[in-house]
mmCIF file of C-alpha atoms in Angstrom:
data_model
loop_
_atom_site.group_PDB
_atom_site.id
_atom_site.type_symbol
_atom_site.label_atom_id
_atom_site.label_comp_id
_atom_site.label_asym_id
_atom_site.label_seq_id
_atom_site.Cartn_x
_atom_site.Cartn_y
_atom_site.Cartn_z
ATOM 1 C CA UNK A 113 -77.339 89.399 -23.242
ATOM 2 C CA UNK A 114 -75.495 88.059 -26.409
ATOM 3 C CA UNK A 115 -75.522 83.925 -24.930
ATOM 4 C CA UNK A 116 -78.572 82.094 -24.116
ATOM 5 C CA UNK A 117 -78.175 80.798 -20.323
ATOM 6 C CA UNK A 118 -79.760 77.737 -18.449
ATOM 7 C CA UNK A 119 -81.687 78.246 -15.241
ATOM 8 C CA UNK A 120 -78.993 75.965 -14.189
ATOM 9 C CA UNK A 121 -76.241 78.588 -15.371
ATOM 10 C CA UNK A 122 -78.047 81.424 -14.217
ATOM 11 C CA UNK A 123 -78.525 80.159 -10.506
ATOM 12 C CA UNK A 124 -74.667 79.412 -10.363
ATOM 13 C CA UNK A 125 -74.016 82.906 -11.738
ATOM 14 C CA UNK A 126 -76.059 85.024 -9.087
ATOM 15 C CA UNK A 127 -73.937 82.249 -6.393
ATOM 16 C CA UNK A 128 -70.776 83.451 -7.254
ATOM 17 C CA UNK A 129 -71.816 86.765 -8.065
ATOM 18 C CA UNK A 130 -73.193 86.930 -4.356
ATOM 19 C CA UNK A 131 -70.152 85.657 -3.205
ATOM 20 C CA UNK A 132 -67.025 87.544 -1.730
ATOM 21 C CA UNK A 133 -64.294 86.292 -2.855
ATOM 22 C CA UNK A 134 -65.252 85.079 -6.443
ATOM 23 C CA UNK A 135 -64.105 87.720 -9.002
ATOM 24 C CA UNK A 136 -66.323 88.920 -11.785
ATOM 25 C CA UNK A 137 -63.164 87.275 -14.146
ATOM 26 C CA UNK A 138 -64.028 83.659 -12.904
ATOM 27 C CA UNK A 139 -67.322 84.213 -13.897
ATOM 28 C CA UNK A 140 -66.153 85.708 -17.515
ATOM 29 C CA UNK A 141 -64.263 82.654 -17.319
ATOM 30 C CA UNK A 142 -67.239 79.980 -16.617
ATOM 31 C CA UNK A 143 -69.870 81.607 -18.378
ATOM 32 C CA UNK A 144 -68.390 84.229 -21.048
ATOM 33 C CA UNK A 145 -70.610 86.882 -19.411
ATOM 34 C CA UNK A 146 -69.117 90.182 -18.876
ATOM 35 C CA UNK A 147 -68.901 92.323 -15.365
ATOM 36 C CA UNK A 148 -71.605 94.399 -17.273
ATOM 37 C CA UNK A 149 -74.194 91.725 -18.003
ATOM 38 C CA UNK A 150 -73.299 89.930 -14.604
ATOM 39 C CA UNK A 151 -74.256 93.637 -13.061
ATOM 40 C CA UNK A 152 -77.440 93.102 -15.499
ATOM 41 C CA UNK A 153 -78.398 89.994 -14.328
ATOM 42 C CA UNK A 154 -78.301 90.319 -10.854
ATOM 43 C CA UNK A 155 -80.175 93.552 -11.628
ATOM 44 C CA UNK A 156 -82.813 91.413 -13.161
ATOM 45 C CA UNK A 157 -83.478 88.467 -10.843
ATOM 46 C CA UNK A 158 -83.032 89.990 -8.042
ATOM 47 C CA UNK A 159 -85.318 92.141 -5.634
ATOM 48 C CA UNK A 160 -84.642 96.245 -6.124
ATOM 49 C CA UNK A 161 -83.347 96.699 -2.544
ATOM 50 C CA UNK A 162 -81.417 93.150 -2.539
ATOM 51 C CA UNK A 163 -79.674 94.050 -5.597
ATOM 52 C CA UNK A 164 -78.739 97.765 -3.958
ATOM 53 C CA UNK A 165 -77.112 96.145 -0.978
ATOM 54 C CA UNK A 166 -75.467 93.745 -3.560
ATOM 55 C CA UNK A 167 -73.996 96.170 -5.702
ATOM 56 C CA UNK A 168 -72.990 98.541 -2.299
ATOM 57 C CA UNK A 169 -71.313 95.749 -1.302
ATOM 58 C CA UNK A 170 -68.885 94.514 -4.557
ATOM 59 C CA UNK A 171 -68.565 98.019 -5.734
ATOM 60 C CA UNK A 172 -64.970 98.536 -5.450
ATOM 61 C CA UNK A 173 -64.568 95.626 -3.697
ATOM 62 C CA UNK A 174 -60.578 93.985 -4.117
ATOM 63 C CA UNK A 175 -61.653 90.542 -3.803
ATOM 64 C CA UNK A 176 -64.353 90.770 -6.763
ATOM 65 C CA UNK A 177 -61.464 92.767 -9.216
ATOM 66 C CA UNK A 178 -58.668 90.340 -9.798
ATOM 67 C CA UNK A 179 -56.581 93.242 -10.864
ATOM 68 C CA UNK A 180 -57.287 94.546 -7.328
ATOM 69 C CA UNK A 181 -56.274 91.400 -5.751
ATOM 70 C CA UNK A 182 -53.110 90.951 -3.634
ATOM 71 C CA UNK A 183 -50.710 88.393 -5.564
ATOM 72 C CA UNK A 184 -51.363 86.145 -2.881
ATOM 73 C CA UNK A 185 -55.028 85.410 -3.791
ATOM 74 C CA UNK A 186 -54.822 83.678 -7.021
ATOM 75 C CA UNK A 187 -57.536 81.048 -6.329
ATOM 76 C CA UNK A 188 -61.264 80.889 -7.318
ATOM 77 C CA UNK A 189 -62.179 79.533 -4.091
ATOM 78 C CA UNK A 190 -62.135 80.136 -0.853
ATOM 79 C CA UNK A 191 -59.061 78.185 1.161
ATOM 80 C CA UNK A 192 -61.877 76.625 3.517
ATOM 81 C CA UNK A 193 -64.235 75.199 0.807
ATOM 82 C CA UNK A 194 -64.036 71.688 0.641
ATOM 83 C CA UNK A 195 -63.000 69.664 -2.260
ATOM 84 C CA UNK A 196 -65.062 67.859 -3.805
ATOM 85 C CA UNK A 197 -64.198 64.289 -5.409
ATOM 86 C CA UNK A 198 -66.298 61.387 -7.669
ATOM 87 C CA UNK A 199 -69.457 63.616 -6.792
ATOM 88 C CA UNK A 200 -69.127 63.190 -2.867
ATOM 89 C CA UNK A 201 -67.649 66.033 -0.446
ATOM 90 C CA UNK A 202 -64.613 64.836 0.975
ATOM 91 C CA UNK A 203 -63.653 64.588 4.454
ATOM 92 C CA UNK A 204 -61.225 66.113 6.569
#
């Protein structure tokens, strides 16, 4: 890898690596780590048979492509996460 990354960084990486619905560009975006290096990093920190289920699971997958997204998905979070404001979670 070409940047230098936190433990802070890389914990927030493998989160929205590992999740669904965040694309690989959001985390080009946050971090200026490529789809490759991502790959490379969860390859790295996590367990051999973790990171094969991983990687099963996002291969191909629309919601992790944003040019594979529908044009109705445009956000970097998921509709039900809630907001948070002045460092507290806000209430419904």
């Amino acid at each position: 890898m070409i940047k230098e990354i936190t433990e802070r960084e890389l914990d927030r990486i493998i989160e929205m690596a590992w999740e669904d619905r965040t694309p690989f560009e959001a985390i080009t975006f946050q971090f200026g780590i490529t789809e490759q290096e991502t790959i490379e990093v969860m390859r790295r920190e996590m367990k051999p048979s973790s990171f094969r289920m991983w990687r099963k699971r996002v291969q191909g997958r629309a919601t992790k492509h944003a040019k594979l997204r529908t044009d109705d998905m445009d956000r970097f979070k998921c509709s039900r996460q809630r907001g948070i404001s002045g460092n507290k979670i806000s209430k419904r």
